[in-house]
Short mmCIF file of C-alpha atoms in Angstrom, two decimals:
data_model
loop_
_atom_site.label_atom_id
_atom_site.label_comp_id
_atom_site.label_asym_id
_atom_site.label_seq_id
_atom_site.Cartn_x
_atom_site.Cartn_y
_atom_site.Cartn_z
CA UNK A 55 0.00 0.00 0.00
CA UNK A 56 3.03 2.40 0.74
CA UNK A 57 4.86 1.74 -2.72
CA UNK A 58 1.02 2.55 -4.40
CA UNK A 59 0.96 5.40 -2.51
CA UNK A 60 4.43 6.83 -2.50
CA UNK A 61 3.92 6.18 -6.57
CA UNK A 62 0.48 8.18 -6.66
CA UNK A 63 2.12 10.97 -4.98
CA UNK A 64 5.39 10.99 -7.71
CA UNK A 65 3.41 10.77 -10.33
CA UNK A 66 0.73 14.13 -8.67
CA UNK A 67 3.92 16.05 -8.10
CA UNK A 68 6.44 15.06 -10.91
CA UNK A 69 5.46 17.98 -13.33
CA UNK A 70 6.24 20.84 -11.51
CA UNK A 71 6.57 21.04 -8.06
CA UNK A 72 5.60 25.08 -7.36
CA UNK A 73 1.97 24.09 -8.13
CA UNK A 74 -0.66 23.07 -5.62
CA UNK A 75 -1.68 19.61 -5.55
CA UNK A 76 -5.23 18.66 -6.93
CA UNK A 77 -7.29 18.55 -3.63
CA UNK A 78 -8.26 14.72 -2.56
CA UNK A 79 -11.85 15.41 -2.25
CA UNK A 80 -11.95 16.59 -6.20
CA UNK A 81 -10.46 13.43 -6.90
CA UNK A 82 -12.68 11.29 -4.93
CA UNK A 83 -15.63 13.30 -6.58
CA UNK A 84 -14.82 13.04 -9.87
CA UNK A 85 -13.70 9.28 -9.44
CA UNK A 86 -17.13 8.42 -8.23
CA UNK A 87 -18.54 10.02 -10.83
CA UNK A 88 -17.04 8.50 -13.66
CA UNK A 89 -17.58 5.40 -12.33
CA UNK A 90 -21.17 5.83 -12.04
CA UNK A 91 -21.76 6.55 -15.50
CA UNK A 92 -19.52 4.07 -16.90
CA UNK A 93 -21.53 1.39 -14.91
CA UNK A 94 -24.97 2.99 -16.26
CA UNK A 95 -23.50 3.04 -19.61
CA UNK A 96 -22.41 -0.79 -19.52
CA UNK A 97 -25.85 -1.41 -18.27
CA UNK A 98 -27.23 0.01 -20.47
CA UNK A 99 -25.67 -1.73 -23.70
CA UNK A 100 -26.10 -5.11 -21.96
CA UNK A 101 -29.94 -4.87 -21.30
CA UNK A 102 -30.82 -3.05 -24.58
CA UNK A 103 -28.13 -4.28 -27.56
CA UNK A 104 -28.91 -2.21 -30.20
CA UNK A 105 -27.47 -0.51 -33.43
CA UNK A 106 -27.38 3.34 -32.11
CA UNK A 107 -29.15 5.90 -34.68
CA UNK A 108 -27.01 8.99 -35.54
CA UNK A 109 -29.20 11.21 -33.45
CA UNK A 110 -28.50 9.08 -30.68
CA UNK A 111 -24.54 8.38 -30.82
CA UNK A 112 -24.37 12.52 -31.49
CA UNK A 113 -26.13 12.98 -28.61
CA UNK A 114 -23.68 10.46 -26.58
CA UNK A 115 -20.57 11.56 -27.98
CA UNK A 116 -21.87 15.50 -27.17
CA UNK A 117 -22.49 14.39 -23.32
CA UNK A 118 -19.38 12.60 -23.30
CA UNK A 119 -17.61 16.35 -25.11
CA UNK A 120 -19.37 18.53 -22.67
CA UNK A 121 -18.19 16.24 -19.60
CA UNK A 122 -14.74 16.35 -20.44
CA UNK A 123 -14.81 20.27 -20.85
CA UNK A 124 -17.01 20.24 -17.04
CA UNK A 125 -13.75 18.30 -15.25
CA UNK A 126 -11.65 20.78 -16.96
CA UNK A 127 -13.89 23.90 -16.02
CA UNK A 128 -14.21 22.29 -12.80
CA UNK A 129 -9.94 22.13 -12.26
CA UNK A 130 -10.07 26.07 -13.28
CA UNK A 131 -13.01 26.93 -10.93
CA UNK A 132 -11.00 25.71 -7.76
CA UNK A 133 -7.73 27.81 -9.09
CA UNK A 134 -6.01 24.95 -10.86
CA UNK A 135 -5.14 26.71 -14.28
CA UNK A 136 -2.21 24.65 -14.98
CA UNK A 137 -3.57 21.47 -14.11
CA UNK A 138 -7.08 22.15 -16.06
CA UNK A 139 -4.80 23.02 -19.04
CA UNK A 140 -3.00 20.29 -18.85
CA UNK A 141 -5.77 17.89 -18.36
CA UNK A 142 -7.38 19.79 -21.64
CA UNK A 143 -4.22 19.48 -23.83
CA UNK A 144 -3.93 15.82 -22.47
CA UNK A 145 -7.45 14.66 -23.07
CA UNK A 146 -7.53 16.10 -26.63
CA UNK A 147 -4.16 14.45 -27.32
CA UNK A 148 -5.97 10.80 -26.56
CA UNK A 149 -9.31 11.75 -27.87
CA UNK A 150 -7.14 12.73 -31.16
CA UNK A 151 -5.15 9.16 -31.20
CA UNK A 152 -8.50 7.34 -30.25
CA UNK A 153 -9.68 7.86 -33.91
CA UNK A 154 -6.82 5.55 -34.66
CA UNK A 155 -7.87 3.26 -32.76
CA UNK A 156 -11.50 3.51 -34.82
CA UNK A 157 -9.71 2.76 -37.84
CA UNK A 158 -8.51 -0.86 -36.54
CA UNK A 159 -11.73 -1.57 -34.56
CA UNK A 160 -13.66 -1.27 -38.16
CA UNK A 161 -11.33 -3.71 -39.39
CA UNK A 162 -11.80 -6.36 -36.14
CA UNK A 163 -15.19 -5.72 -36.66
CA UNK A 164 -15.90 -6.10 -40.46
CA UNK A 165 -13.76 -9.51 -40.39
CA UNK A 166 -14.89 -10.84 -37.94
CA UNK A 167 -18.59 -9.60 -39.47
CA UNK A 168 -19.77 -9.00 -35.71
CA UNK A 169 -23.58 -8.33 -35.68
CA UNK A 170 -23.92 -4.41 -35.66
CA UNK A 171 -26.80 -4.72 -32.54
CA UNK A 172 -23.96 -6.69 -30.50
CA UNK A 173 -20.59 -4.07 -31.99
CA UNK A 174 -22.05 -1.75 -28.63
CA UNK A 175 -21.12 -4.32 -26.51
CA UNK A 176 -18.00 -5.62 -28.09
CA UNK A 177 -16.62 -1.92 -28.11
CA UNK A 178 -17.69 -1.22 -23.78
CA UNK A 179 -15.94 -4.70 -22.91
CA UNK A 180 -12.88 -3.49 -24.88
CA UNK A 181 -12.98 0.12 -23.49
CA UNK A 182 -13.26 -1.58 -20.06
CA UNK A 183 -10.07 -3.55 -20.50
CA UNK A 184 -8.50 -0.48 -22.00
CA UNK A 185 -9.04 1.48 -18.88
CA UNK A 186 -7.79 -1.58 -16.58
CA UNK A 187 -4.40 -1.75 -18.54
CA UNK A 188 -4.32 1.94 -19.04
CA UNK A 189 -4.49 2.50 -15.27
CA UNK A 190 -1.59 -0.13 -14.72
CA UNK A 191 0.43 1.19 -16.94
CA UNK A 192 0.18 4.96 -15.40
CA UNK A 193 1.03 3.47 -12.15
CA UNK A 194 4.24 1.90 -13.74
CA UNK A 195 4.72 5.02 -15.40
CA UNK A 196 4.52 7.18 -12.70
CA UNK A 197 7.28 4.99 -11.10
CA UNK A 198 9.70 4.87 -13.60
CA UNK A 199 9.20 8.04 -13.96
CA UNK A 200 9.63 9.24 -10.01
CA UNK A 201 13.32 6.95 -10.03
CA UNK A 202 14.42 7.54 -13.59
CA UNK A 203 13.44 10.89 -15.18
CA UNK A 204 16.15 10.16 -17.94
CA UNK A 205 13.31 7.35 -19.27
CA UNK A 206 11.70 10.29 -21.05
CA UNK A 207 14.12 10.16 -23.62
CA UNK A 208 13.19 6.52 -24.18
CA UNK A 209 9.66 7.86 -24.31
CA UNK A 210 10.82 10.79 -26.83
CA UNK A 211 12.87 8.41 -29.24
CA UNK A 212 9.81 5.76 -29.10
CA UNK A 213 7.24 8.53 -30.14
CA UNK A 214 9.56 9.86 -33.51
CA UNK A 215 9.86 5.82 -34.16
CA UNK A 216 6.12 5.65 -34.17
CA UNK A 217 5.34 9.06 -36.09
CA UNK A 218 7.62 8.23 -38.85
CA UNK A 219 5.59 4.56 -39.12
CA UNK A 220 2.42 5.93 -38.57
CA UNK A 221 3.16 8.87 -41.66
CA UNK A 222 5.52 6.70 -44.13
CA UNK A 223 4.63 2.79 -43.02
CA UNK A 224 3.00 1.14 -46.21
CA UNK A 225 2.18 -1.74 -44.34
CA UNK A 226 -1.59 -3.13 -44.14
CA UNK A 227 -3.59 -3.12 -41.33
CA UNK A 228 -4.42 -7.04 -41.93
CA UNK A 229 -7.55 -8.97 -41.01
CA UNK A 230 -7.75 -7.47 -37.82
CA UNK A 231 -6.06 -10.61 -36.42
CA UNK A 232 -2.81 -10.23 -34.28
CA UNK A 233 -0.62 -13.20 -33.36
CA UNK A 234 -2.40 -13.82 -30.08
CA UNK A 235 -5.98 -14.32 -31.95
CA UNK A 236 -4.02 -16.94 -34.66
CA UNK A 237 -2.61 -18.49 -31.41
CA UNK A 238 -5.97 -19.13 -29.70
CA UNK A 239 -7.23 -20.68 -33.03
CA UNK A 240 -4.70 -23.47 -33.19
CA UNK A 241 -5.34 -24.34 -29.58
CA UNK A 242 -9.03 -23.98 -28.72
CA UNK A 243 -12.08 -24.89 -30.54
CA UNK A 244 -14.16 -21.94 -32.04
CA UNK A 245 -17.56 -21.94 -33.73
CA UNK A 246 -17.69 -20.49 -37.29
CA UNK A 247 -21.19 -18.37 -36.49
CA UNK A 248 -22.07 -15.77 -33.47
CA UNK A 249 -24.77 -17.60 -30.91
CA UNK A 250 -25.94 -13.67 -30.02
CA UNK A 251 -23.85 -12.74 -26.93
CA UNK A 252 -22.44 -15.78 -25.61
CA UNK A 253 -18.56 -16.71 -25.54
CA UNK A 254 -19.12 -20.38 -25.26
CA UNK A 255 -21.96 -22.69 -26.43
CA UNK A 256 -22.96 -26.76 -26.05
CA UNK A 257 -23.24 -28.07 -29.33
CA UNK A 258 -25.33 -31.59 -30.94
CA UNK A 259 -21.84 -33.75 -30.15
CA UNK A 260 -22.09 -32.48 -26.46
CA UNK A 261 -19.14 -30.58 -26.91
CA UNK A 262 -18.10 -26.95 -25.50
CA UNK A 263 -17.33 -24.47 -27.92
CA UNK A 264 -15.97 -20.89 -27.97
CA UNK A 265 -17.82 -18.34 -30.05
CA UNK A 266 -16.50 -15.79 -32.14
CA UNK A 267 -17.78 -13.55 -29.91
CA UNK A 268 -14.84 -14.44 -27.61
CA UNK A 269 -12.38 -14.01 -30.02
CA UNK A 270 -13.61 -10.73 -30.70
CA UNK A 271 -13.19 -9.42 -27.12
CA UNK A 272 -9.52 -11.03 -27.11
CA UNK A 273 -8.63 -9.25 -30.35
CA UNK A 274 -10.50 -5.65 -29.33
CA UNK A 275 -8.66 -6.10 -25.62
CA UNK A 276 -5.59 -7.10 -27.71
CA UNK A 277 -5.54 -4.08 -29.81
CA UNK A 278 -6.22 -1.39 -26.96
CA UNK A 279 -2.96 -2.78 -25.01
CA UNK A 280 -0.98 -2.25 -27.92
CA UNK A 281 -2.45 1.62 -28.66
CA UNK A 282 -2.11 1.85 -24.84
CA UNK A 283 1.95 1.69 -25.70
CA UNK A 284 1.83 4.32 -27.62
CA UNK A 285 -0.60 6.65 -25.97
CA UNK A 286 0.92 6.46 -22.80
CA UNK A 287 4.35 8.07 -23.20
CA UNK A 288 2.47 10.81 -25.16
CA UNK A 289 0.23 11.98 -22.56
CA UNK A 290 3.32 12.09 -20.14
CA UNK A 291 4.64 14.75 -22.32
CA UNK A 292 1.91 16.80 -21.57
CA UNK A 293 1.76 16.17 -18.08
CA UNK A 294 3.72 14.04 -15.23
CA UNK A 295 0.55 14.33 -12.93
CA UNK A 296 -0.89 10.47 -12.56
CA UNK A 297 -4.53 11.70 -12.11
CA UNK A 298 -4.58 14.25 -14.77
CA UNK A 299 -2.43 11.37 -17.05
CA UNK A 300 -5.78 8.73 -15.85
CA UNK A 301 -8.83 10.74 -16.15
CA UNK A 302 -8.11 12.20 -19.26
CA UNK A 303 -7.15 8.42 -20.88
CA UNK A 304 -10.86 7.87 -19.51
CA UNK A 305 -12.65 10.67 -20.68
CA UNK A 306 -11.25 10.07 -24.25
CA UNK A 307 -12.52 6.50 -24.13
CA UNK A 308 -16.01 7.12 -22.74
CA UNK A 309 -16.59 8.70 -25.94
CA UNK A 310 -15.28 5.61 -28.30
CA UNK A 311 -18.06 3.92 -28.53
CA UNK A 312 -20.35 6.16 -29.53
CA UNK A 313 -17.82 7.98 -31.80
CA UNK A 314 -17.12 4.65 -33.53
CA UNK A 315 -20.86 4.77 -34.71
CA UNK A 316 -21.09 8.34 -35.20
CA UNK A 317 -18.18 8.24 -37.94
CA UNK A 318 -18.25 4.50 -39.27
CA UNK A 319 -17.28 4.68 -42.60
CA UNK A 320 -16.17 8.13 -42.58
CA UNK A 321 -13.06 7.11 -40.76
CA UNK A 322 -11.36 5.22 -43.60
CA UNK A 323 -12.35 7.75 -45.90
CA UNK A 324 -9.79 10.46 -43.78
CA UNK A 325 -7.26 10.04 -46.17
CA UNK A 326 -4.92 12.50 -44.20
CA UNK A 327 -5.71 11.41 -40.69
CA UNK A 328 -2.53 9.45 -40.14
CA UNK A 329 -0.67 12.43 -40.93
CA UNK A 330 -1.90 14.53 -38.41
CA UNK A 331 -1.79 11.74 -35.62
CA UNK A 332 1.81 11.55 -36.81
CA UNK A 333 2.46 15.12 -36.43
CA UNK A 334 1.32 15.21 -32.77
CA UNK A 335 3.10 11.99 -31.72
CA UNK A 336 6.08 13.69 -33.80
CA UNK A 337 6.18 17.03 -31.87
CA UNK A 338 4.92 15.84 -28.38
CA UNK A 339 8.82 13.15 -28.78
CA UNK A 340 10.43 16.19 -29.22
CA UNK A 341 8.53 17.79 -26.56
CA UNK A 342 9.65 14.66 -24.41
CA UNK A 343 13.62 14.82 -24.98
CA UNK A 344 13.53 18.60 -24.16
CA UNK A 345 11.98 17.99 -20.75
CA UNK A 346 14.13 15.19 -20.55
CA UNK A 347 17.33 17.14 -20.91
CA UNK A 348 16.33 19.75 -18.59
CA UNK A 349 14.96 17.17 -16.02
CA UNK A 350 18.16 15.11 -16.00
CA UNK A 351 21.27 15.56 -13.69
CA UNK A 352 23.77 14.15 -16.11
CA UNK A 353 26.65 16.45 -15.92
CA UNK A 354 27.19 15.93 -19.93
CA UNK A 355 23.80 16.80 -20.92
CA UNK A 356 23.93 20.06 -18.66
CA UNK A 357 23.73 22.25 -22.11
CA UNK A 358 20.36 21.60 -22.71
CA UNK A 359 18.81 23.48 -20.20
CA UNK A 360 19.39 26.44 -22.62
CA UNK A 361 16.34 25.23 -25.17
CA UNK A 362 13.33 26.65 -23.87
CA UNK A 363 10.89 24.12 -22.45
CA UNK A 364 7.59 23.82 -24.34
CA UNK A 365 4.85 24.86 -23.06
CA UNK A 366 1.48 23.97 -22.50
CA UNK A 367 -0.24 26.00 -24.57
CA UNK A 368 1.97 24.95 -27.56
CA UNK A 369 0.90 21.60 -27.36
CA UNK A 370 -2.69 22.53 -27.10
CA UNK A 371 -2.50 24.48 -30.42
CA UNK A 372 -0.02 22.01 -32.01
CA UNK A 373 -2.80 19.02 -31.90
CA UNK A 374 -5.79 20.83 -32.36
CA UNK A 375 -3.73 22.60 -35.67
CA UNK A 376 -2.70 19.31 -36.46
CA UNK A 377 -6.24 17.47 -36.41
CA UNK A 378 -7.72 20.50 -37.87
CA UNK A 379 -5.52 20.59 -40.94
CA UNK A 380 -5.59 17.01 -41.58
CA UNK A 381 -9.72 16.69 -41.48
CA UNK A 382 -10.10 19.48 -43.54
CA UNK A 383 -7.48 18.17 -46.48
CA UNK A 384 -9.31 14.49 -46.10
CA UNK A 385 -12.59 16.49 -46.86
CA UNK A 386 -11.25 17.90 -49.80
CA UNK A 387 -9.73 14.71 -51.02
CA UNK A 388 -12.88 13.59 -50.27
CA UNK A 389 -15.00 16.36 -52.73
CA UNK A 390 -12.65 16.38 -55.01
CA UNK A 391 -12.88 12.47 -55.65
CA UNK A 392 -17.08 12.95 -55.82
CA UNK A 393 -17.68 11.13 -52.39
CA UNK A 394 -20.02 12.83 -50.44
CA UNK A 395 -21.70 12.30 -46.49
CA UNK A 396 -24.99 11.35 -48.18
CA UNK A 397 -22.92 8.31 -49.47
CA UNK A 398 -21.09 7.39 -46.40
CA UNK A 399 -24.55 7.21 -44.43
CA UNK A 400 -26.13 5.64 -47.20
CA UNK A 401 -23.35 2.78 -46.80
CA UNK A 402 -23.81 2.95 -43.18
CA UNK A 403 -27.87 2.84 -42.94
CA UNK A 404 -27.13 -0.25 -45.75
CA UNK A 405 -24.53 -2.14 -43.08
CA UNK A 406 -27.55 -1.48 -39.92
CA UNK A 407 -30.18 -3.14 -42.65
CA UNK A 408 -27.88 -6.15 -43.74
CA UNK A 409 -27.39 -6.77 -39.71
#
């Protein structure tokens, strides 16, 4: 309990220690908050599976947009500038690499051909897990962090690796099967067809069988550890605070689901996209090695203290610049090829019929 603790605390003070720490009872608050409406929202897919309506994922995806911008108004309203705009930069960072993560769910989705009125509870199982890994891996992050602040140039170096994959890689996205999923099939038997909601069914022979159902929730689960990898270290460029770095990973996910079915097919049809998510994780690596050289107390890298630090604004206007400019030129693309949002709806109304 100490060594959670004593890592909680690192991880609230590592990003600058002249501010005032975010008062427990806000944390509490907000915790049980969240909580609540991420149990009523599971609920609320597993009594009533359904394919949502755009009306109704807008409205979702809205509530989910306004709640976000209440925590932050809420961190400004009790004094907390720095750590409300941190928390804002941070949370549009993740929402911003969660539409990545849209991109690859489509694909585990569509080959896999997972009824649409079950996708809603495919997606809250995987955001579940996300949040469970998430969480472990800000604890272990906030630890490394507190006894080795030089691991930010790890983080820094990692980020440019993944920019420059995410902009120039030419490589397919696949089947949506990883090597874990083509593990599983060797070694346990799976049904070919869905049996509604159920991971495992008794056939004729008397036989237990997994569904594909189950491989589903293994693949989605799968998926969010490995964008949790990547997300991670760029969210601790923006801020070194554990609860800022946790509630904005949640806020950004609360919205997934519903965003998934607000933009469907419009997703693959952001030409640009990657570009953008590669500029962010691009400049926030930078961001990373420059904090890193000014937070480290090796003697030979004392000359980097000179470079300016970057500040939090920055990185707010960096990724919002960054989205902004890559929508807007997969828009175009999109006009200029003759595809309009009447046709991506169409598809998508088409998809809800066929299921």
């Amino acid at each position: 309990m100490d060594i959670l603790s004593s890592t909680l605390a690192a991880g609230g003070n590592a990003a600058a220690t002249s501010e005032s720490p975010i008062p427990v009872w806000f944390m509490i608050t907000s915790g049980i908050i969240v909580v609540a409406i991420l149990v009523f929202d599971l609920l609320l897919v597993v009594k009533r599976p359904h394919t949502p309506s755009m009306r109704e994922a807008s409205i979702w995806v809205a509530f989910y947009v306004a709640l976000a911008l209440v925590f932050a108004g809420a961190l400004f309203a009790i004094g907390d500038a720095q750590h409300g705009s941190e928390f804002l930069t941070g949370w549009l960072l993740e929402y911003s690499l969660s539409i990545d993560n849209l991109f690859v769910f489509i694909i585990i989705m569509g080959s896999f051909s997972v009824p649409r009125k079950y996708q809603q509870e495919v997606l809250m199982v995987g955001i579940i897990i996300a949040i469970v890994f998430r969480g472990i891996f800000i604890l272990a992050g906030a630890a490394i962090i507190s006894a080795f602040v030089e691991v930010f140039f790890i983080f820094g170096i990692f980020l440019l690796i993944v920019a420059y994959r995410q902009a120039f890689s030419s490589e397919d996205e696949g089947d949506g099967e990883n090597g874990l999923i083509r593990f599983l099939r060797k070694r346990i038997n799976v049904v070919d067809e869905f049996h509604g909601n159920k991971l495992r069914v008794t056939l004729d022979d008397n036989k237990k069988y997994w569904t594909p159902m189950f491989i589903v929730f293994i693949a989605i689960g799968s998926t969010d550890v490995m964008f949790a990898l990547d997300s991670i270290p760029a969210i601790f460029g923006v801020t070194q605070n554990a609860f800022l770095v946790f509630t904005a990973n949640v806020f950004a996910l609360m919205g997934l689901r519903q965003l998934y079915f607000l933009l469907g097919g419009l997703v693959d049809k952001l030409v640009y996209l990657h570009y953008g998510i590669a500029a962010i994780l691009g400049f926030i690596g930078i961001k990373l090695i420059i904090h890193a050289l000014h937070s480290s107390d090796w003697e030979f890298l004392a000359w980097g203290h000179s470079i300016p630090e970057v500040p939090t604004w920055l990185s707010l206007t960096v990724i919002v610049l960054a989205m902004a400019v890559a929508t807007i030129a997969s828009l175009m693309k999109m006009k200029k090829d003759g595809i309009s949002f009447k046709d991506v709806s169409a598809d998508q109304s088409d998809e809800s019929e066929e299921a």
